[in-house]
CSV table of C-alpha atoms in Angstrom, one decimal:
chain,number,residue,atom,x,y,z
A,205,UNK,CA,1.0,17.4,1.9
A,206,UNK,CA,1.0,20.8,1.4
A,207,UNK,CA,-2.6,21.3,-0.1
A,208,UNK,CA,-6.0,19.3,0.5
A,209,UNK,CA,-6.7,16.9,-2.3
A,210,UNK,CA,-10.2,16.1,-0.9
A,211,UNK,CA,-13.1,18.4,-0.6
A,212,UNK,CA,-16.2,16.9,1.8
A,213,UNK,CA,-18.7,19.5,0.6
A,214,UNK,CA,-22.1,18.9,3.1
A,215,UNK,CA,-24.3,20.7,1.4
A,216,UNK,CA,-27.1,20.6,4.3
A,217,UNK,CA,-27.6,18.1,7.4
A,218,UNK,CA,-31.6,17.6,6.3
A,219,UNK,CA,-32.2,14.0,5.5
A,220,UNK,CA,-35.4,12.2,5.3
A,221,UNK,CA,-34.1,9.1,7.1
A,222,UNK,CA,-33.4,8.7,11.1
A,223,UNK,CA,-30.6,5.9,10.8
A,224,UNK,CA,-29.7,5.5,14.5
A,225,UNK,CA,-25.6,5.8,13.6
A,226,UNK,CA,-26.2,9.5,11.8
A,227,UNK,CA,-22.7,10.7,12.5
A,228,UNK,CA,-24.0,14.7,11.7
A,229,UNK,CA,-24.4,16.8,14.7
A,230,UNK,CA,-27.4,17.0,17.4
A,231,UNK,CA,-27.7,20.5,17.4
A,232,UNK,CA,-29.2,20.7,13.9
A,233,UNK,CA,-30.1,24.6,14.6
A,234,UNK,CA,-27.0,25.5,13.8
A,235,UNK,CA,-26.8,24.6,10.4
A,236,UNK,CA,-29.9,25.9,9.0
A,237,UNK,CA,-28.3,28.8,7.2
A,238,UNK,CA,-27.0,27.1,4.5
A,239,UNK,CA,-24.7,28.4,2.1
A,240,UNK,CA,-26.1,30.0,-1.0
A,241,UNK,CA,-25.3,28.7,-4.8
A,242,UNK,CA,-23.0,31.4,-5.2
A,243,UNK,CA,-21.2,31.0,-2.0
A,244,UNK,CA,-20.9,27.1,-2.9
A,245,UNK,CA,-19.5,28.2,-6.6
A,246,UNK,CA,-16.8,30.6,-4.8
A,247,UNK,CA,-15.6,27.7,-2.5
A,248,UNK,CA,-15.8,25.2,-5.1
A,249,UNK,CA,-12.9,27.4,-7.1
A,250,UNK,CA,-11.0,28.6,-4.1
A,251,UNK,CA,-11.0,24.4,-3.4
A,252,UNK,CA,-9.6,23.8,-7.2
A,253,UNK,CA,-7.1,26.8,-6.9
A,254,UNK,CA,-5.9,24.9,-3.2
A,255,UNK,CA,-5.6,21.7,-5.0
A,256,UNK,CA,-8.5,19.8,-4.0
A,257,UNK,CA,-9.3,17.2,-6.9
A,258,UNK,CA,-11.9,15.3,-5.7
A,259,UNK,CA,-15.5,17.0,-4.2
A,260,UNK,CA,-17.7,14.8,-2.6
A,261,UNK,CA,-21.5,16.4,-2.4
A,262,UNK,CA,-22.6,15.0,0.9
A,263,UNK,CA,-25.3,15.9,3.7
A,264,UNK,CA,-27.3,14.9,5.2
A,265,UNK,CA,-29.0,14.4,1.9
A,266,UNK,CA,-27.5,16.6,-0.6
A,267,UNK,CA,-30.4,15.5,-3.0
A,268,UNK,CA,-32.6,17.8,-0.7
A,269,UNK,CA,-30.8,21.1,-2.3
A,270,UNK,CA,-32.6,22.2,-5.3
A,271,UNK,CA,-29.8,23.5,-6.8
A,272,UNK,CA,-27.6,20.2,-6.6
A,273,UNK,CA,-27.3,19.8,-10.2
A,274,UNK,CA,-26.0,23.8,-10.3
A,275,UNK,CA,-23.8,23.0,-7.8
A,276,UNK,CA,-22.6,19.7,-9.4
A,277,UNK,CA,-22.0,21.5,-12.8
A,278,UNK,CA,-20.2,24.1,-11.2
A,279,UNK,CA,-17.7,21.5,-9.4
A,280,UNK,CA,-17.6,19.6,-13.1
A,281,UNK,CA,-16.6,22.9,-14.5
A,282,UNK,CA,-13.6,23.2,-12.9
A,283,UNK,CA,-12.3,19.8,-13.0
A,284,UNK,CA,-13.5,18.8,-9.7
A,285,UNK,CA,-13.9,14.7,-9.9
A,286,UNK,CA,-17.5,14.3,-8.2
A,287,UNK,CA,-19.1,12.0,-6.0
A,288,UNK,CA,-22.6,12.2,-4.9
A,289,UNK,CA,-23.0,10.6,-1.3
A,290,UNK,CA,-26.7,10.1,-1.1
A,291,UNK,CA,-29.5,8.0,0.4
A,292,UNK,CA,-30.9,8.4,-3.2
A,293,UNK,CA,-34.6,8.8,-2.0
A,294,UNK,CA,-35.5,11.7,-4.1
A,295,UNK,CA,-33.2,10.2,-7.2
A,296,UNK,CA,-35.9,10.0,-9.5
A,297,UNK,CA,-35.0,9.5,-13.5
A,298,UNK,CA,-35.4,13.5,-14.4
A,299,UNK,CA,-33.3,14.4,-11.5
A,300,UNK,CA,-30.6,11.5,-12.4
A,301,UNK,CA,-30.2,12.4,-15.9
A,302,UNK,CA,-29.8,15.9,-15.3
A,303,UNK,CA,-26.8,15.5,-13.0
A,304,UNK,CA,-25.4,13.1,-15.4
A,305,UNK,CA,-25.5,16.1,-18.1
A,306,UNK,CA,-24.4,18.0,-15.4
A,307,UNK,CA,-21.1,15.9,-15.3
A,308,UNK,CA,-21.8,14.2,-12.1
A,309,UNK,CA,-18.7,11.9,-12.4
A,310,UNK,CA,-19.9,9.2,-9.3
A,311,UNK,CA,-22.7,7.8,-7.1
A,312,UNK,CA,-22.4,6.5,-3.8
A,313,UNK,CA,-25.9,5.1,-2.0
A,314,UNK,CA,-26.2,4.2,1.0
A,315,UNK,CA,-28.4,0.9,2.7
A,316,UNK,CA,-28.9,-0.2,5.5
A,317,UNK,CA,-29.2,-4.5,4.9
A,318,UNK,CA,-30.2,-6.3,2.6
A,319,UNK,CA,-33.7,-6.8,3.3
A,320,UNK,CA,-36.2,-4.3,3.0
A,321,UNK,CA,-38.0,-5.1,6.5
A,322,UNK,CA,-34.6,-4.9,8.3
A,323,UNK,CA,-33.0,-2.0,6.1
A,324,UNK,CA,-36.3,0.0,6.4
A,325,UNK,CA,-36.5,-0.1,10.2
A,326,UNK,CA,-32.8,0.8,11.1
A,327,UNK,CA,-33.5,3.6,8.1
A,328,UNK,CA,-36.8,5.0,10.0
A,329,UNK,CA,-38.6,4.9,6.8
A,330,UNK,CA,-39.8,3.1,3.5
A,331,UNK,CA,-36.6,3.5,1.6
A,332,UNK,CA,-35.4,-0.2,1.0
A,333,UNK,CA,-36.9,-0.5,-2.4
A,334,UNK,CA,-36.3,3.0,-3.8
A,335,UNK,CA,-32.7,2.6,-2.8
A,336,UNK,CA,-33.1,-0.7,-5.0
A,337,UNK,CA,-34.9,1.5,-7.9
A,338,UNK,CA,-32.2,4.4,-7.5
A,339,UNK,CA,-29.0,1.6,-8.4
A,340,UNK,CA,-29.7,0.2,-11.1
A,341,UNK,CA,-30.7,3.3,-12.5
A,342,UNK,CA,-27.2,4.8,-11.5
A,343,UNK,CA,-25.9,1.7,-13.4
A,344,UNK,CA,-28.5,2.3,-16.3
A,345,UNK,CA,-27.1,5.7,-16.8
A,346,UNK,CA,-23.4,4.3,-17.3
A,347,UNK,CA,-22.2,6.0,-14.2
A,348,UNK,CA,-19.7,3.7,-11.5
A,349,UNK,CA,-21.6,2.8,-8.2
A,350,UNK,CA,-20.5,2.4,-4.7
A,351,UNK,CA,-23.1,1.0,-2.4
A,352,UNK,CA,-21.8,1.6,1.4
A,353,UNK,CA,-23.3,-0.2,4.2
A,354,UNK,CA,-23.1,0.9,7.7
A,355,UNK,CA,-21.9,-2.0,9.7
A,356,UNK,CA,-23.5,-2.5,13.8
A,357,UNK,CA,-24.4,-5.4,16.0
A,358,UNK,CA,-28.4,-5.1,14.1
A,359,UNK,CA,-27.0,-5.8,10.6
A,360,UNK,CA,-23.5,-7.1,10.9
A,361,UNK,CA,-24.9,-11.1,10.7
A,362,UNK,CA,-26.0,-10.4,7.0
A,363,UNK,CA,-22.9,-9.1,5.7
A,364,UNK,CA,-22.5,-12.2,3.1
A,365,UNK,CA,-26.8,-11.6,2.1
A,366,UNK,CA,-25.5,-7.5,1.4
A,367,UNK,CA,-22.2,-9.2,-0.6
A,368,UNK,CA,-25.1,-10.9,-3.0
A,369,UNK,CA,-27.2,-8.0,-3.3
A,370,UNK,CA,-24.2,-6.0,-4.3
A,371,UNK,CA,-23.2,-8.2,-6.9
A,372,UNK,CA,-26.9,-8.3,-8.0
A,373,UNK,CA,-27.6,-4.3,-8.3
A,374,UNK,CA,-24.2,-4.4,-10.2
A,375,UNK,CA,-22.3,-2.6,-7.4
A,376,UNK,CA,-18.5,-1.8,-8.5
A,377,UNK,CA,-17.2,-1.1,-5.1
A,378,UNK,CA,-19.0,-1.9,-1.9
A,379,UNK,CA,-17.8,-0.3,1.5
A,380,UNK,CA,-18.8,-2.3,4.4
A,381,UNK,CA,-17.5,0.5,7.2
A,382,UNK,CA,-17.8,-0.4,10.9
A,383,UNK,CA,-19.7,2.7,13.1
A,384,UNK,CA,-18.1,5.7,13.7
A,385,UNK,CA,-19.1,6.5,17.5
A,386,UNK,CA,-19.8,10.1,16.9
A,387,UNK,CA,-23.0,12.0,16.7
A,388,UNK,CA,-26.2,9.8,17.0
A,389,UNK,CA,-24.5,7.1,17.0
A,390,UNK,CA,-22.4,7.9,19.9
A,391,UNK,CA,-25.5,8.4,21.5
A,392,UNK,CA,-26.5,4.8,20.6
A,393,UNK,CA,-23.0,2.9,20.5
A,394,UNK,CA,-24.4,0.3,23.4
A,395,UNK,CA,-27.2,-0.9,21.4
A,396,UNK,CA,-24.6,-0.6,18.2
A,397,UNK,CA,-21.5,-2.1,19.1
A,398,UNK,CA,-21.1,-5.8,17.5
A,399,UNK,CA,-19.7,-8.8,19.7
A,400,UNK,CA,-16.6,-9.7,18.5
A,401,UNK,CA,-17.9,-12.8,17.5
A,402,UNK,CA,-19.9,-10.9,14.8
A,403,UNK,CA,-16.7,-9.1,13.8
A,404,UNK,CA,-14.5,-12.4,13.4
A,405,UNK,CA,-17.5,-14.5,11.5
A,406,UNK,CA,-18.1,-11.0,9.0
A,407,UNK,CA,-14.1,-10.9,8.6
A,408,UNK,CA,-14.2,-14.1,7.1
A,409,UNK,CA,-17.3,-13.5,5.0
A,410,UNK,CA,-15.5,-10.5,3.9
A,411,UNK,CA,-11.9,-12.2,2.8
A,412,UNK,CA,-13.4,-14.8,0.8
A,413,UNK,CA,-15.8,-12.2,-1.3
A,414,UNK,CA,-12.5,-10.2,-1.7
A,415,UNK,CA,-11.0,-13.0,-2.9
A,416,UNK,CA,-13.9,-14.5,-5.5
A,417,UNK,CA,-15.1,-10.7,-6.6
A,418,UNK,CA,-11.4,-9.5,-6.9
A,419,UNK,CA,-12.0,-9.1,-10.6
A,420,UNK,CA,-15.7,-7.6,-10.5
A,421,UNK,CA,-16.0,-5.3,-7.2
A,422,UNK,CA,-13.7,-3.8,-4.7
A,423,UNK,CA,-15.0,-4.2,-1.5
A,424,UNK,CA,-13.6,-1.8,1.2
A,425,UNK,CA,-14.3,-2.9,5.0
A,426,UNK,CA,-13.3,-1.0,7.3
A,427,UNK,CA,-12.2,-2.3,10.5
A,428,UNK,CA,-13.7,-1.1,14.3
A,429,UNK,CA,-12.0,0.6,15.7
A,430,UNK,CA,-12.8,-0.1,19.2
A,431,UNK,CA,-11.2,-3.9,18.7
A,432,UNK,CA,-8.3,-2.6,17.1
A,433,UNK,CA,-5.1,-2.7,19.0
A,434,UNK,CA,-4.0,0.9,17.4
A,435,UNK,CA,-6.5,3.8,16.2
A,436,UNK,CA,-6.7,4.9,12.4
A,437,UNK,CA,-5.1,7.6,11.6
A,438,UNK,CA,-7.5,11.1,10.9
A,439,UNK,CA,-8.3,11.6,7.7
A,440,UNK,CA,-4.7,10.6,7.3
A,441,UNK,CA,-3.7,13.2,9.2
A,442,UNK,CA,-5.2,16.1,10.7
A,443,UNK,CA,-5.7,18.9,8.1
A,444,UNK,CA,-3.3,16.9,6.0
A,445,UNK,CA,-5.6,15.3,2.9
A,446,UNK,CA,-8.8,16.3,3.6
A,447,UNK,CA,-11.1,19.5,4.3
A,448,UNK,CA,-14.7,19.5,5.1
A,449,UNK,CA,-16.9,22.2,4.4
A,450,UNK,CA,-20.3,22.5,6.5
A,451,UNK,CA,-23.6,23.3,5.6
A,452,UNK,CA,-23.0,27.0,7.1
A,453,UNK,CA,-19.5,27.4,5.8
A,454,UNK,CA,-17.4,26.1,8.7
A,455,UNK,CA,-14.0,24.4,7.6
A,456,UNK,CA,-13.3,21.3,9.3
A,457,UNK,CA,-10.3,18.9,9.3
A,458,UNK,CA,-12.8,16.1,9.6
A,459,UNK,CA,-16.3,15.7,9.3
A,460,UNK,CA,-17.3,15.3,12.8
A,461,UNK,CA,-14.5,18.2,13.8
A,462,UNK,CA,-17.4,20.0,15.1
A,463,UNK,CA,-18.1,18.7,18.3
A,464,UNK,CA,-14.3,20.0,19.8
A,465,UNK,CA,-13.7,23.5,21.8
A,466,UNK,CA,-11.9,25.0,19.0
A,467,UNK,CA,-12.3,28.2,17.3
A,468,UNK,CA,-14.1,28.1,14.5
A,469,UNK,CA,-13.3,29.0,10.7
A,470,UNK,CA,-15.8,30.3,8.0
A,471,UNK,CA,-15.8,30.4,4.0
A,472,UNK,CA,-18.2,33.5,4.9
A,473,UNK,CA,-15.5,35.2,6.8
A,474,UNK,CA,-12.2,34.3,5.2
A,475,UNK,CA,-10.6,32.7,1.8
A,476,UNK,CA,-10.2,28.3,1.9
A,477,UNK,CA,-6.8,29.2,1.4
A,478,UNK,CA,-6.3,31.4,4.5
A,479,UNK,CA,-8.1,28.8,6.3
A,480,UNK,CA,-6.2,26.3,5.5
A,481,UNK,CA,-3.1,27.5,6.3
A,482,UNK,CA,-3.5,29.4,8.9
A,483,UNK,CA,-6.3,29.0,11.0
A,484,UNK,CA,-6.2,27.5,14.7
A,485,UNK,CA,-8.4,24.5,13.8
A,486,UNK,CA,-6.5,23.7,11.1
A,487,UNK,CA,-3.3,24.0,12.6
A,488,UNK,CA,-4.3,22.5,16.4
A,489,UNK,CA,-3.1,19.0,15.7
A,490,UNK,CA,-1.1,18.7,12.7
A,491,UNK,CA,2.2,17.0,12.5
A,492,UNK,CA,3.3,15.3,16.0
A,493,UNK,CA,4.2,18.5,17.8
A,494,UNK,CA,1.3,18.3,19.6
A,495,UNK,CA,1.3,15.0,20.7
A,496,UNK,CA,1.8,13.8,24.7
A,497,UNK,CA,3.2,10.3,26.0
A,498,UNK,CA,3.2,7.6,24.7
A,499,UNK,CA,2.2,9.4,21.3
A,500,UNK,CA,5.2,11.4,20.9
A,501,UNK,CA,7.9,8.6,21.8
A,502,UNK,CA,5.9,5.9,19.7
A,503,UNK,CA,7.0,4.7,16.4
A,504,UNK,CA,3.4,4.6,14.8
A,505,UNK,CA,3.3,8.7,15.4
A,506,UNK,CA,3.8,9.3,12.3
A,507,UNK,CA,1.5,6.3,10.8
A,508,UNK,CA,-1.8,7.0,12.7
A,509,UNK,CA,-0.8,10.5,14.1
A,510,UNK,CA,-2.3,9.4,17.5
A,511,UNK,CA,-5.5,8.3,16.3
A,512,UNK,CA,-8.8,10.3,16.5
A,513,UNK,CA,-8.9,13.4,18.3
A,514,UNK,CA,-12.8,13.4,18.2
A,515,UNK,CA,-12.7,10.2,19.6
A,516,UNK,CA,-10.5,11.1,22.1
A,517,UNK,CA,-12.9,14.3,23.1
A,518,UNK,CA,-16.2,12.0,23.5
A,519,UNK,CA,-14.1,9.5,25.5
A,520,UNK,CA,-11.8,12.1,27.8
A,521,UNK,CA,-13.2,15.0,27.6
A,522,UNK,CA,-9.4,16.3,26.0
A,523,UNK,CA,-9.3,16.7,22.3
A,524,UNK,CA,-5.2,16.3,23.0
A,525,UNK,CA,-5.3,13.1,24.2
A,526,UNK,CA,-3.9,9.2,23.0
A,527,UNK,CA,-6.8,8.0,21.0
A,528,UNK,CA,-8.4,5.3,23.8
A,529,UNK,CA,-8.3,2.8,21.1
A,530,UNK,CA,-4.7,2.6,21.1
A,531,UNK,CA,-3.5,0.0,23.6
A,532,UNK,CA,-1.0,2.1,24.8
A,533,UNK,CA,-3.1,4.8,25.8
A,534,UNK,CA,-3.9,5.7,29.7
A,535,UNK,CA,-8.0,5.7,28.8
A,536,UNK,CA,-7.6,2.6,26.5
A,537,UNK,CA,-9.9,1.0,29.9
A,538,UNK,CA,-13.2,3.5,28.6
A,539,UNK,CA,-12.5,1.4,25.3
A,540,UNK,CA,-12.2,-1.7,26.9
A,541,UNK,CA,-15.3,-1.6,28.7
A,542,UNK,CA,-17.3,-0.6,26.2
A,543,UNK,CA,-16.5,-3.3,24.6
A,544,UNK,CA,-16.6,-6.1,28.0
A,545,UNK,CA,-20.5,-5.0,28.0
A,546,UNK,CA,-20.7,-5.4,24.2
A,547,UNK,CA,-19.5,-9.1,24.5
A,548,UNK,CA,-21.2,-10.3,27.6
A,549,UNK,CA,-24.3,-8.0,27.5
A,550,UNK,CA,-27.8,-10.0,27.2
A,551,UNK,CA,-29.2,-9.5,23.3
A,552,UNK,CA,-32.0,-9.7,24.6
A,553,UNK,CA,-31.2,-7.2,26.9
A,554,UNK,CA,-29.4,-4.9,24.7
A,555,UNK,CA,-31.3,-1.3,25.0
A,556,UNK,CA,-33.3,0.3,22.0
A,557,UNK,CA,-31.9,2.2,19.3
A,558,UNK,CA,-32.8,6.2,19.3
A,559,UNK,CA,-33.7,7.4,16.1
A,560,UNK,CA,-32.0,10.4,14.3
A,561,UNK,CA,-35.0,13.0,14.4
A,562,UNK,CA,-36.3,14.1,10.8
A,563,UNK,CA,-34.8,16.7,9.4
A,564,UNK,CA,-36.8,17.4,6.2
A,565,UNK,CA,-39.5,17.4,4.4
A,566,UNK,CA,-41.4,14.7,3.0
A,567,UNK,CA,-39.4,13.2,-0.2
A,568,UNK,CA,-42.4,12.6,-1.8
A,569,UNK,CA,-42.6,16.6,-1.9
A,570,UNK,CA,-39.9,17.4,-3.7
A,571,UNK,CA,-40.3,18.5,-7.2
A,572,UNK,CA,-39.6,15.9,-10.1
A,573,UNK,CA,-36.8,17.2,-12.2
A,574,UNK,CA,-35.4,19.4,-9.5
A,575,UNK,CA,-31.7,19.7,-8.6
């Protein structure tokens, strides 16, 4: 493609919760100098005049910006279909029914189980029942819901008690997704990583619901990738789709871009369009010219592009290498372990999850009727 049609605008990385599989970066200092209103409107138009037609309002929590509603408004304005990815602690009615006016198009909360003891200790805080409070006013207000659920070896057994409580809260999609192994939760991936009898018992759980709610809720589940035989592809493609845009104005390809050695591109220092098109982190790995053995003689190069080249960093040390998920790959044996101690690792045994730090004020502080 030649233009983005997806814009991952992460308005800020504060979040009240300390969910132990935050994929946001460690170093949270260097995001504190967040974008401005104004600078978010000027992006959100050079986005539209790029192409982009979806804008997803992400964090962190998002619904920690005061000016959210401004900024949704401004996205609404110019066509922009938009999502709010939130935690929805902070979502009180004032706040909801002023983004609806705003022309908020979509909600997507996040949980953590389906039971408020279980949910609230992998979330680090209260939040089970305000998450609860925050759907079914989302569904109140006529707008579609997606409730997404982080899948790891702590919640994974309960997948068919979340299917219920989607189907209760009036869910219209649900997205079960596997962990990402990439910020905090690369940090935690040995206490995270399900067995893969947990995987094969929630695959099932998850074709029959497919099956009986076919008609009612799509439910999205995305696979691990450390038991897959070949990686995902990026983003469908590195700088191909999608464009992420930081807190502090950084262009990524991907949201977790930010960990690789590459030069680094800002909304503060040149046009979305220019970035796009031209800039080294944009253009490192696009296409397949790029790509060593067995990438660049495999017949899946151009389905999954190689796989994940953040992945690959974290697991090699070499943004350029064969995703280790793939089979075929050299490293697929720092995959392979991972995963032996996974299956054959003591439960009880298993080591203690490290919580995301805080990153924000007390939700309870922030103003009703806010943005």
């Amino acid at each position: 493609m030649d233009s983005p049609f997806g814009l991952l605008a992460e308005l800020t990385y504060r979040c009240p919760l300390a969910c132990p599989y935050c994929s946001n970066p460690l170093n949270m200092a260097g995001y504190r100098d967040e974008l401005a209103l104004d600078e978010w409107r000027r992006v959100l138009a050079e986005a539209g005049d790029l192409g982009v037609l979806q804008c997803h309002l992400s964090g962190g929590e998002p619904l920690l910006r005061r000016d959210l509603v401004e900024i949704a408004a401004a996205a609404h304005d110019l066509g922009l279909y938009t999502n709010l990815v939130t935690s929805a602690v902070g979502l009180s009615r004032p706040r909801a029914e002023r983004l609806r006016a705003a022309g908020l198009d979509h909600v997507q909360i996040s949980i953590q189980a389906d039971e408020a003891a279980v949910s609230d200790r992998i979330a680090g805080i209260p939040s089970f029942r305000r998450k609860i409070e925050a759907m079914r006013l989302v569904k109140e207000l006529g707008w579609p819901l997606t409730m997404n659920v982080v899948l790891h070896r702590h919640n994974i057994d309960r997948v068919a008690d979340v299917l219920t409580l989607a189907e209760e809260v009036g869910a219209d999609r649900l997205e079960l997704a596997n962990t990402q192994y990439y910020g905090w939760a690369w940090r935690n991936r040995a206490a995270l990583l399900p067995s893969r009898a947990q995987l094969d018992a929630a695959e099932v759980v998850v074709r029959a619901a497919r099956e009986r709610l076919r008609d009612r809720m799509d439910v999205i589940y995305v696979i691990s990738d450390y038991y897959s035989r070949y990686p995902k592809p990026c983003m469908g493609g590195w700088a191909s789709r999608q464009l992420t845009v930081t807190p502090n104005g950084d262009v990524l390809p991907c949201p977790a871009a930010q960990s690789l050695p590459l030069p680094r591109a800002s909304v503060r220092e040149d046009s979305l369009a220019r970035i796009w098109a031209e800039s080294p982190v944009m253009n490192a790995f696009r296409g397949t010219d790029w790509m060593p053995e067995p990438c660049r003689s495999c017949f899946r190069r151009e389905v999954d592009f190689g796989g994940c080249r953040c992945q690959a960093f974290l697991l090699t040390g070499d943004a350029a290498r064969t995703d280790p998920v793939c089979h075929l790959s050299p490293d697929h044996h720092l995959v392979a372990g991972a995963v032996e101690a996974a299956n054959t690792g003591s439960r009880a045994g298993d080591p203690a999850l490290v919580p995301r730090p805080h990153r924000a004020r007390r939700p309870d502080r922030i103003p009703r009727g806010s943005g």
